PDB file of C-alpha atoms and ligand atoms in Angstrom:
ATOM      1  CA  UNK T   1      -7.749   9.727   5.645  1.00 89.00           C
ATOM      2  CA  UNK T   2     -10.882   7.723   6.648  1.00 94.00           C
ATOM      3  CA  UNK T   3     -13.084   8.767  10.122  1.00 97.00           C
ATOM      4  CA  UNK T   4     -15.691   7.358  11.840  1.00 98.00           C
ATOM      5  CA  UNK T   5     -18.034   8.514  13.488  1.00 98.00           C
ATOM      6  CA  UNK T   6     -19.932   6.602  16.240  1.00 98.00           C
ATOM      7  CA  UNK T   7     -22.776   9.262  17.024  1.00 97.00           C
ATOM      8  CA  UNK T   8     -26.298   8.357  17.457  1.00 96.00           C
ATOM      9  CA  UNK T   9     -27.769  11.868  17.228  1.00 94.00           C
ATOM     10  CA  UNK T  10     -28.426  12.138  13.425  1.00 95.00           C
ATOM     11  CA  UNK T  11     -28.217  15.927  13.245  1.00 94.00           C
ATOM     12  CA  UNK T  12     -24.372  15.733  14.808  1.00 93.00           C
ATOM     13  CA  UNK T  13     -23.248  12.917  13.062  1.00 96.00           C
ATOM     14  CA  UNK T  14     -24.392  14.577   9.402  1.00 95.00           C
ATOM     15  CA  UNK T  15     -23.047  17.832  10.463  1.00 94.00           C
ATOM     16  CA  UNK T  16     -19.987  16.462  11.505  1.00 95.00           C
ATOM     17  CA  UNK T  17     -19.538  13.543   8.587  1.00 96.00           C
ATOM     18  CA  UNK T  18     -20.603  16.971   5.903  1.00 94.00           C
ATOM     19  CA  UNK T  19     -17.786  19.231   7.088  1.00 94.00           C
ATOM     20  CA  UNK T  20     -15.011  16.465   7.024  1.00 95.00           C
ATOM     21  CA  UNK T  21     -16.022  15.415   3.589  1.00 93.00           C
ATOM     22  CA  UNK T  22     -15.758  18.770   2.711  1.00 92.00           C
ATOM     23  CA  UNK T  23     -12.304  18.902   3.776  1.00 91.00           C
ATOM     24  CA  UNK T  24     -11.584  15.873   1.882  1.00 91.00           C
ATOM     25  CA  UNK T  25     -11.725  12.877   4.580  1.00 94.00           C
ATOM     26  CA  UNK T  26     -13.798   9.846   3.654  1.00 95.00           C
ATOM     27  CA  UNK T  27     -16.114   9.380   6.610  1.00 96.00           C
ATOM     28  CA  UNK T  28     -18.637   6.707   7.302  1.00 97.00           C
ATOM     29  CA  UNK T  29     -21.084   7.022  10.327  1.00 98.00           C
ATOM     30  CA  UNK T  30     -22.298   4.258  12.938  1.00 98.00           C
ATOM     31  CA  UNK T  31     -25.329   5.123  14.762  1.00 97.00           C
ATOM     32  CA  UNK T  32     -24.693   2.949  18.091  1.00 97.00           C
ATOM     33  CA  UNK T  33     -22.106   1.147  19.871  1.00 97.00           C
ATOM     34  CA  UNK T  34     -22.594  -2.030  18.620  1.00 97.00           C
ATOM     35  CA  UNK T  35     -22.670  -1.492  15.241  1.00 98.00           C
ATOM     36  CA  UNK T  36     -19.495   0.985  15.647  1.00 98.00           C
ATOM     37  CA  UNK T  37     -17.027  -1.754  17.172  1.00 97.00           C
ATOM     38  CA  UNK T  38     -18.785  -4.044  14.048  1.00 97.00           C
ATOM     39  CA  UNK T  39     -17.229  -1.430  11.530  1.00 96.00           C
ATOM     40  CA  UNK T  40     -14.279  -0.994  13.472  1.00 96.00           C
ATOM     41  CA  UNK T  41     -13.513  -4.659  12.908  1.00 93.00           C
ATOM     42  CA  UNK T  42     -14.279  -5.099   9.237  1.00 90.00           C
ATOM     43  CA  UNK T  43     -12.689  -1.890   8.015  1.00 89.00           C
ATOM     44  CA  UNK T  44      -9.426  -0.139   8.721  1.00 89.00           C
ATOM     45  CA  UNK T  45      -9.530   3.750   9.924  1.00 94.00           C
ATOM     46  CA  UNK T  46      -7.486   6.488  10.792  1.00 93.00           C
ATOM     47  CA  UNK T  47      -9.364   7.847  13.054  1.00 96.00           C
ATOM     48  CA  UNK T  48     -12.438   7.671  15.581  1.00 97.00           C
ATOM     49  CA  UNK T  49     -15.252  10.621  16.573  1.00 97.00           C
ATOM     50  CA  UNK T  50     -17.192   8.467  19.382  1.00 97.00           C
ATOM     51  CA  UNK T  51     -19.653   9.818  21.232  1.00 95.00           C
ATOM     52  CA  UNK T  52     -19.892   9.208  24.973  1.00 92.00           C
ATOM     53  CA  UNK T  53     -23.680   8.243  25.270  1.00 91.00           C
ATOM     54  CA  UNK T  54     -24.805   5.413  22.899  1.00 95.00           C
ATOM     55  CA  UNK T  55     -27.250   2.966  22.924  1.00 96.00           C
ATOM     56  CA  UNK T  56     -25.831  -1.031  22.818  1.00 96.00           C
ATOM     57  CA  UNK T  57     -22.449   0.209  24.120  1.00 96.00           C
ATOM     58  CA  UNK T  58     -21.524   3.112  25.129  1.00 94.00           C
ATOM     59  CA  UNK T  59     -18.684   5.304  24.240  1.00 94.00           C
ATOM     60  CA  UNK T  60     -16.083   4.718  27.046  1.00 93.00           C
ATOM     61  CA  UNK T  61     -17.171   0.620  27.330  1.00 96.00           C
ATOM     62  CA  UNK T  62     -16.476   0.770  23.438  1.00 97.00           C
ATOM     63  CA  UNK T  63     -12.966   2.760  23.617  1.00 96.00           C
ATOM     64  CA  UNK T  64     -11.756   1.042  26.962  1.00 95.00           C
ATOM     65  CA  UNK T  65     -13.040  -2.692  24.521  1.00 96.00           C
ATOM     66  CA  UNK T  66     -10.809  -1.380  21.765  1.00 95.00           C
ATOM     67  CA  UNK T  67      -8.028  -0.536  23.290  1.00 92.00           C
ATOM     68  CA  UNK T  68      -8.121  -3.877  24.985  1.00 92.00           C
ATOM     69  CA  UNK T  69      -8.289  -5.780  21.915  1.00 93.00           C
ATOM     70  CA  UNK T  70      -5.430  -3.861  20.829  1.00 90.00           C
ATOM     71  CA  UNK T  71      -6.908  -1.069  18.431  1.00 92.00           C
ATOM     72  CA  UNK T  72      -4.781   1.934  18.603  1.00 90.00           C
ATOM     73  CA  UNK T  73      -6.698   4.271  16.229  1.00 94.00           C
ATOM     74  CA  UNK T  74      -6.594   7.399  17.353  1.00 95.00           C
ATOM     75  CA  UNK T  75      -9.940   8.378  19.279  1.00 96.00           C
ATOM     76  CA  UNK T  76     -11.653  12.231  19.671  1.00 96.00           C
ATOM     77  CA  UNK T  77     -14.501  11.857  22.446  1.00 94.00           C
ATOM     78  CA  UNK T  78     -17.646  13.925  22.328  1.00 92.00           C
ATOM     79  CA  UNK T  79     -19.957  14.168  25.190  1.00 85.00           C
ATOM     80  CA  UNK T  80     -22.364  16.809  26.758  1.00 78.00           C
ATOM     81  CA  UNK T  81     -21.054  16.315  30.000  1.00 69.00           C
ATOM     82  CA  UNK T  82     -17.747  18.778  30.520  1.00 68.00           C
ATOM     83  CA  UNK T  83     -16.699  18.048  33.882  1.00 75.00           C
ATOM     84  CA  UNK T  84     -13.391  17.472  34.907  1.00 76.00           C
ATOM     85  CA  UNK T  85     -14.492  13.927  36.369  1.00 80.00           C
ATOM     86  CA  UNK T  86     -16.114  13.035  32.949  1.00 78.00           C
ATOM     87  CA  UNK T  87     -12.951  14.319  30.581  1.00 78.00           C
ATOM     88  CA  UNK T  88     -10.225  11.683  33.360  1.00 80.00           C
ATOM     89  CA  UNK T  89     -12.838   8.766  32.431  1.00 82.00           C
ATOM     90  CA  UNK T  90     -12.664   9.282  28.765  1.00 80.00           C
ATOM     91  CA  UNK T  91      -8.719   9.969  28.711  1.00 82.00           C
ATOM     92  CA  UNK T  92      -8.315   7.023  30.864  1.00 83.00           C
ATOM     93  CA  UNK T  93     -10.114   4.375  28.693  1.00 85.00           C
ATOM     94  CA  UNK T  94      -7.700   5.324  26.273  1.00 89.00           C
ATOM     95  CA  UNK T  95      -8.938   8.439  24.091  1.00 92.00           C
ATOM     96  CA  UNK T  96      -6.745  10.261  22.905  1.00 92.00           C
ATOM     97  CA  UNK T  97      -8.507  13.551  23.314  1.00 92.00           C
ATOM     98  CA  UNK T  98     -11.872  14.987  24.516  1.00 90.00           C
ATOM     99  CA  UNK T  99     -14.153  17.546  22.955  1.00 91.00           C
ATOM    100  CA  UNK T 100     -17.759  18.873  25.226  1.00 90.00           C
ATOM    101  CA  UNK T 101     -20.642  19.179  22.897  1.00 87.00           C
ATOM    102  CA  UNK T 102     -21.634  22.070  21.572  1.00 88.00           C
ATOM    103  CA  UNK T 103     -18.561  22.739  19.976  1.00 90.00           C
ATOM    104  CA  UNK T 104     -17.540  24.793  16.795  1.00 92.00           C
ATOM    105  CA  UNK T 105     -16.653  22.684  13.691  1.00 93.00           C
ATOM    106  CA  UNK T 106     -13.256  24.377  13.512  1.00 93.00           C
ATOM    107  CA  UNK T 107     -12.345  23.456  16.711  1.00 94.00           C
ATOM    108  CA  UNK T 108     -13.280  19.280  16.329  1.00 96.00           C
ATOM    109  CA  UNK T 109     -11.417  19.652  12.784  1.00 94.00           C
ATOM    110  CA  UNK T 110      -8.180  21.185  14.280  1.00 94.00           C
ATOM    111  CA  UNK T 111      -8.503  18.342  16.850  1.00 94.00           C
ATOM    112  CA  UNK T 112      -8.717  15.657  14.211  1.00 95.00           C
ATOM    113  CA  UNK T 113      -5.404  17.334  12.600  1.00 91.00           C
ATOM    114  CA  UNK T 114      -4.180  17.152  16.115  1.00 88.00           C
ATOM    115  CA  UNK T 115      -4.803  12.748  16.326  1.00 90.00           C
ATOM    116  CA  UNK T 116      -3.649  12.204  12.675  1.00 87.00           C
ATOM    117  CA  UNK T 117      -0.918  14.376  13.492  1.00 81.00           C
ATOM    118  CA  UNK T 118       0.549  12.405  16.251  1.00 75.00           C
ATOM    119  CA  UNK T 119      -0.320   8.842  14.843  1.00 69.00           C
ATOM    120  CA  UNK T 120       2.362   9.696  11.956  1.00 65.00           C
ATOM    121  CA  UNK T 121       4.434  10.954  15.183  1.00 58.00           C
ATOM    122  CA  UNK T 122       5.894  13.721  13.330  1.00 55.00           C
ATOM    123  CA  UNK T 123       4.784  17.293  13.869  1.00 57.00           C
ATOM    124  CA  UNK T 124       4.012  18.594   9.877  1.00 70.00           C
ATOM    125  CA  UNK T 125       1.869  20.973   8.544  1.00 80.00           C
ATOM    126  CA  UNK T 126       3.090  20.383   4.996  1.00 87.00           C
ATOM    127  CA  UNK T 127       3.718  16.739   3.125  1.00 90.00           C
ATOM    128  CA  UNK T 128       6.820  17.291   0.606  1.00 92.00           C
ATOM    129  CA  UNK T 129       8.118  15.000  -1.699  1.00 94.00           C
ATOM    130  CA  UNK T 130      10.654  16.574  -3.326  1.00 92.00           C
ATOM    131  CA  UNK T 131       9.333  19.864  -5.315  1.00 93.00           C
ATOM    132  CA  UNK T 132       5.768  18.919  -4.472  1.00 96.00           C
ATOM    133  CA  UNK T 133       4.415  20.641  -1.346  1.00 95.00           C
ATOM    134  CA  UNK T 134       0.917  19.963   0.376  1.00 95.00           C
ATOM    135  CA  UNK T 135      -0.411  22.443   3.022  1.00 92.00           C
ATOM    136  CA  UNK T 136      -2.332  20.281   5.245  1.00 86.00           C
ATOM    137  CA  UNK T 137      -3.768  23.517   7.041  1.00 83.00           C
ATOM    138  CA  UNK T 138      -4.344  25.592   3.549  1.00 89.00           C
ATOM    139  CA  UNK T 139      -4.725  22.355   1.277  1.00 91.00           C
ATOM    140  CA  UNK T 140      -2.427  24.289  -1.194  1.00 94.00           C
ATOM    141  CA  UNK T 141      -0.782  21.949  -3.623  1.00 96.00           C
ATOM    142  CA  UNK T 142       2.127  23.366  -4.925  1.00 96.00           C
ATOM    143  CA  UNK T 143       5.108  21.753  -7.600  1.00 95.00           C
ATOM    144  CA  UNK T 144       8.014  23.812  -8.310  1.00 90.00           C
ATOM    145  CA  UNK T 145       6.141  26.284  -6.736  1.00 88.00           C
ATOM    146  CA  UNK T 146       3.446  26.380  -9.196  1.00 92.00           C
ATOM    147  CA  UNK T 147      -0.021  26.367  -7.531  1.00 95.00           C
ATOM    148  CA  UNK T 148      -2.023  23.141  -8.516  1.00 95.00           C
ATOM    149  CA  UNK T 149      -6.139  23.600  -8.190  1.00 96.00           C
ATOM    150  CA  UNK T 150      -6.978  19.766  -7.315  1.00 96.00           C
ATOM    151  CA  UNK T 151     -11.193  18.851  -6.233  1.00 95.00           C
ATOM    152  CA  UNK T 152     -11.179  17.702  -2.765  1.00 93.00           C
ATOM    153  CA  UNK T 153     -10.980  14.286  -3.629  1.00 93.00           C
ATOM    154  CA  UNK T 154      -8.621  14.401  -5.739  1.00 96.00           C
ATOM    155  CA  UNK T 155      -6.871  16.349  -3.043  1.00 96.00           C
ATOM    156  CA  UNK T 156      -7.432  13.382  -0.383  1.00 95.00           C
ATOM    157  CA  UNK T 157      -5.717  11.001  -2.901  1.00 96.00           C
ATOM    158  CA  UNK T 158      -2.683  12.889  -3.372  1.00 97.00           C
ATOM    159  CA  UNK T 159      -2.450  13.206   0.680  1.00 95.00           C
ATOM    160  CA  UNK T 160      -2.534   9.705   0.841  1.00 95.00           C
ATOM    161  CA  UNK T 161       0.039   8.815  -1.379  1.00 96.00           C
ATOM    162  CA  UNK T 162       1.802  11.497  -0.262  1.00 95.00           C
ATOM    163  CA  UNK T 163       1.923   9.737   3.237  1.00 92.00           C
ATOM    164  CA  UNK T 164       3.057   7.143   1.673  1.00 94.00           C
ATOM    165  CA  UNK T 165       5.656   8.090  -0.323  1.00 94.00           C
ATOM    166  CA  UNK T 166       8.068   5.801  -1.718  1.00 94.00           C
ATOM    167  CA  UNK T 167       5.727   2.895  -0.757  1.00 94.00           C
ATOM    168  CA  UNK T 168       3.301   1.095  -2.799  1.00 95.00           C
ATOM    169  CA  UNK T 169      -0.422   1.687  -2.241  1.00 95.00           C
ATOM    170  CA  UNK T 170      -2.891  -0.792  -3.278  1.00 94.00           C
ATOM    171  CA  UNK T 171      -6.157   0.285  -4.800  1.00 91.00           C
ATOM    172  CA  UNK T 172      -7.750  -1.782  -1.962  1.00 90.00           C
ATOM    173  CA  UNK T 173      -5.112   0.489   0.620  1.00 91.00           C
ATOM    174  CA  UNK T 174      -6.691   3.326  -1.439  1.00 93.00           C
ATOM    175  CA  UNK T 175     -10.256   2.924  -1.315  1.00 91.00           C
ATOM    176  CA  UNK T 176      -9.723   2.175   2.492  1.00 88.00           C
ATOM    177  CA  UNK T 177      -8.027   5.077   3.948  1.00 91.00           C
ATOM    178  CA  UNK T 178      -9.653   7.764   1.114  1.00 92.00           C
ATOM    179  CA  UNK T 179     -13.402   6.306  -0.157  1.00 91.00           C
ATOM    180  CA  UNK T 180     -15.786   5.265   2.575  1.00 88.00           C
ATOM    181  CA  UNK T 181     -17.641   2.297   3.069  1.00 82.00           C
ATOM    182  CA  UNK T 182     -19.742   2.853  -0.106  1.00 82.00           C
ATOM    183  CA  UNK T 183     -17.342   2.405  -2.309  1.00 82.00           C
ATOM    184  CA  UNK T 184     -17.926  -0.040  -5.180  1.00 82.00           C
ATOM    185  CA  UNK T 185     -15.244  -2.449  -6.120  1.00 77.00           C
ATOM    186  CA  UNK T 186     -15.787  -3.154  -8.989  1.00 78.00           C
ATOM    187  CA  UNK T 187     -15.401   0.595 -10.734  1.00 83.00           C
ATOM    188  CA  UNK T 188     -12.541   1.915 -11.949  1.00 89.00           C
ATOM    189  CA  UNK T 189     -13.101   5.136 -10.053  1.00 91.00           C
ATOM    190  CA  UNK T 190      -9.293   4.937  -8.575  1.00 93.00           C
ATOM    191  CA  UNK T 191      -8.361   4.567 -12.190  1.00 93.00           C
ATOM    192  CA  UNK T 192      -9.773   7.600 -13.100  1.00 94.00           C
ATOM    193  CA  UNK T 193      -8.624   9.886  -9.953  1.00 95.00           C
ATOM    194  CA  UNK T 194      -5.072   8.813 -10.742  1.00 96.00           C
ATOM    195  CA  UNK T 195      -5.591   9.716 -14.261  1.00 96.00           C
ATOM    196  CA  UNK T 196      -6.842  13.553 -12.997  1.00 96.00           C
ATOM    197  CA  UNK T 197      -4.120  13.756 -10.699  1.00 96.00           C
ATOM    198  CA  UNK T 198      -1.621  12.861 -12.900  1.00 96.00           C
ATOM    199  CA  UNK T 199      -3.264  15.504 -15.227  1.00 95.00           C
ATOM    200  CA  UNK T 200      -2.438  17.610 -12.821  1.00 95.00           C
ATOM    201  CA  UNK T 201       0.831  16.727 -11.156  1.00 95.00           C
ATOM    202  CA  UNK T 202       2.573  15.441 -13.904  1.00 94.00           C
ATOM    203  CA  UNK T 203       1.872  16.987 -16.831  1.00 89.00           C
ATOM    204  CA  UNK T 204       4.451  19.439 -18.165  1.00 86.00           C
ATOM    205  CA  UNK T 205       7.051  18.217 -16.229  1.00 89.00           C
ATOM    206  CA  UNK T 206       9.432  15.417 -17.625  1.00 89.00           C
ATOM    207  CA  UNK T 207       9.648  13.682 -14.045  1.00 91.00           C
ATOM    208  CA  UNK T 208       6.308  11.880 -13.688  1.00 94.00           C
ATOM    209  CA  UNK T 209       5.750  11.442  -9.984  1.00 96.00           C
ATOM    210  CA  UNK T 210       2.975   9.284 -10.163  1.00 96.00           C
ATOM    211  CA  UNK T 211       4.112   5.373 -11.380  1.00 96.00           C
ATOM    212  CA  UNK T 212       1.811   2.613 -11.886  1.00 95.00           C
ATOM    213  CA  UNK T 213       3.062  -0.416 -10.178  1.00 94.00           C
ATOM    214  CA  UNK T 214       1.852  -3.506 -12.545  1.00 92.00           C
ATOM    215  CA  UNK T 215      -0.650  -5.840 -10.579  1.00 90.00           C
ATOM    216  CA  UNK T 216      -0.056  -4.324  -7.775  1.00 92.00           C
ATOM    217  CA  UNK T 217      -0.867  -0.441  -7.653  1.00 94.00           C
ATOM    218  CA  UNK T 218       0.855   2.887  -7.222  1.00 96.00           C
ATOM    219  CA  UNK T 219       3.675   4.559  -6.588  1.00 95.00           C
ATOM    220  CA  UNK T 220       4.247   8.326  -5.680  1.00 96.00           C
ATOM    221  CA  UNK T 221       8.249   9.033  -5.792  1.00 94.00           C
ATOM    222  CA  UNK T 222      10.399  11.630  -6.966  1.00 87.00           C
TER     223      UNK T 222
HETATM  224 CA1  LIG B 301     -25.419  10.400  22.086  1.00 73.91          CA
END
């Protein structure tokens, strides 16, 4: 899952961008309004952390913008202000939930689970496809009940196809929703995580779950 964050306070915006890398989103920062709604346009996200006071445009003239143009990514507000005035503005320009700064880590990260949660519109904790089991909360992988240690990127790959289940995923699809916006296309770097996960995942079992889909990409199916 890819986030960005529209925060121009460096010290938030590296605090928050290091603790959702750690827990294996890809996340790419914008430092103002503008340049936000620029990103927003040239790259495809799964969710927004936009901050309320901005320079260029600010938060709720950016979110009230996108919602007009008809961007429905999911959007976590952050603002100093926590009045109940201030929280109706931001949940009327269309976020879809509203956090007053300071807040604990834990409590923005449960949030995010909360927006990701209700973009797939079903309530899960846990991904399965068939006897392999991701704990979003824990981010235990399990097959046939067998615990699987993955690196947390390797772990945000396997959530992703996991989402996706059944469905073909591009590399491009890939290095949108789990690299951020420095990844380089020409690598093989997806190459190599599949190869890891499959490692992982597959080996010792005579069911490979991960398939490679010629020319076109990849394929996680029971
Ligand atoms: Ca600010």
């Amino acid at each position: 899952m890819r986030i960005l964050v529209i925060e121009d306070e460096v010290k938030i915006a590296q605090f928050v961008k290091r603790g959702l890398k750690e827990e294996g989103y890809a996340v790419d920062i914008a430092s103002d309004g503008e340049e936000g709604h620029f990103m927003l346009s040239s790259n495809e996200y799964d969710a927004i952390i936009l901050d309320l006071m901005l320079p260029k445009i600010d938060g709720l003239t950016l979110c009230r913008t996108l919602r007009k143009e008809g961007n429905q990514t999911p959007i976590i507000m952050l603002t100093a202000k926590d009045t109940v005035k201030d929280k109706v503005k931001g949940l009327d320009s269309g976020a879809d939930d509203y956090l007053p700064k300071p807040f604990a880590f834990e409590e923005l990260l449960a949030r995010v689970r909360v927006v990701l949660r209700k973009k797939d519109s079903r309530v899960q904790t846990q991904l399965k496809v068939d006897e392999l089991c991701l704990d979003l909360l824990t981010h235990k992988v399990t097959r046939g009940g067998r615990e699987i240690e993955l690196t947390v990127k390797e772990y945000a790959l396997l959530e992703y196809l996991m989402r996706n289940a059944g469905n073909i995923v591009t590399r491009t699809m890939i290095s949108e929703h789990v690299w951020d916006i420095n990844f380089d296309t020409f690598t093989n770097v997806i190459d190599v995580y599949i190869n890891y996960l499959r490692n992982k995942i597959d080996s010792g079992f005579s069911d490979k779950m991960i398939h490679t889909v010629r020319g076109k990409g990849y394929l996680l199916k029971k």
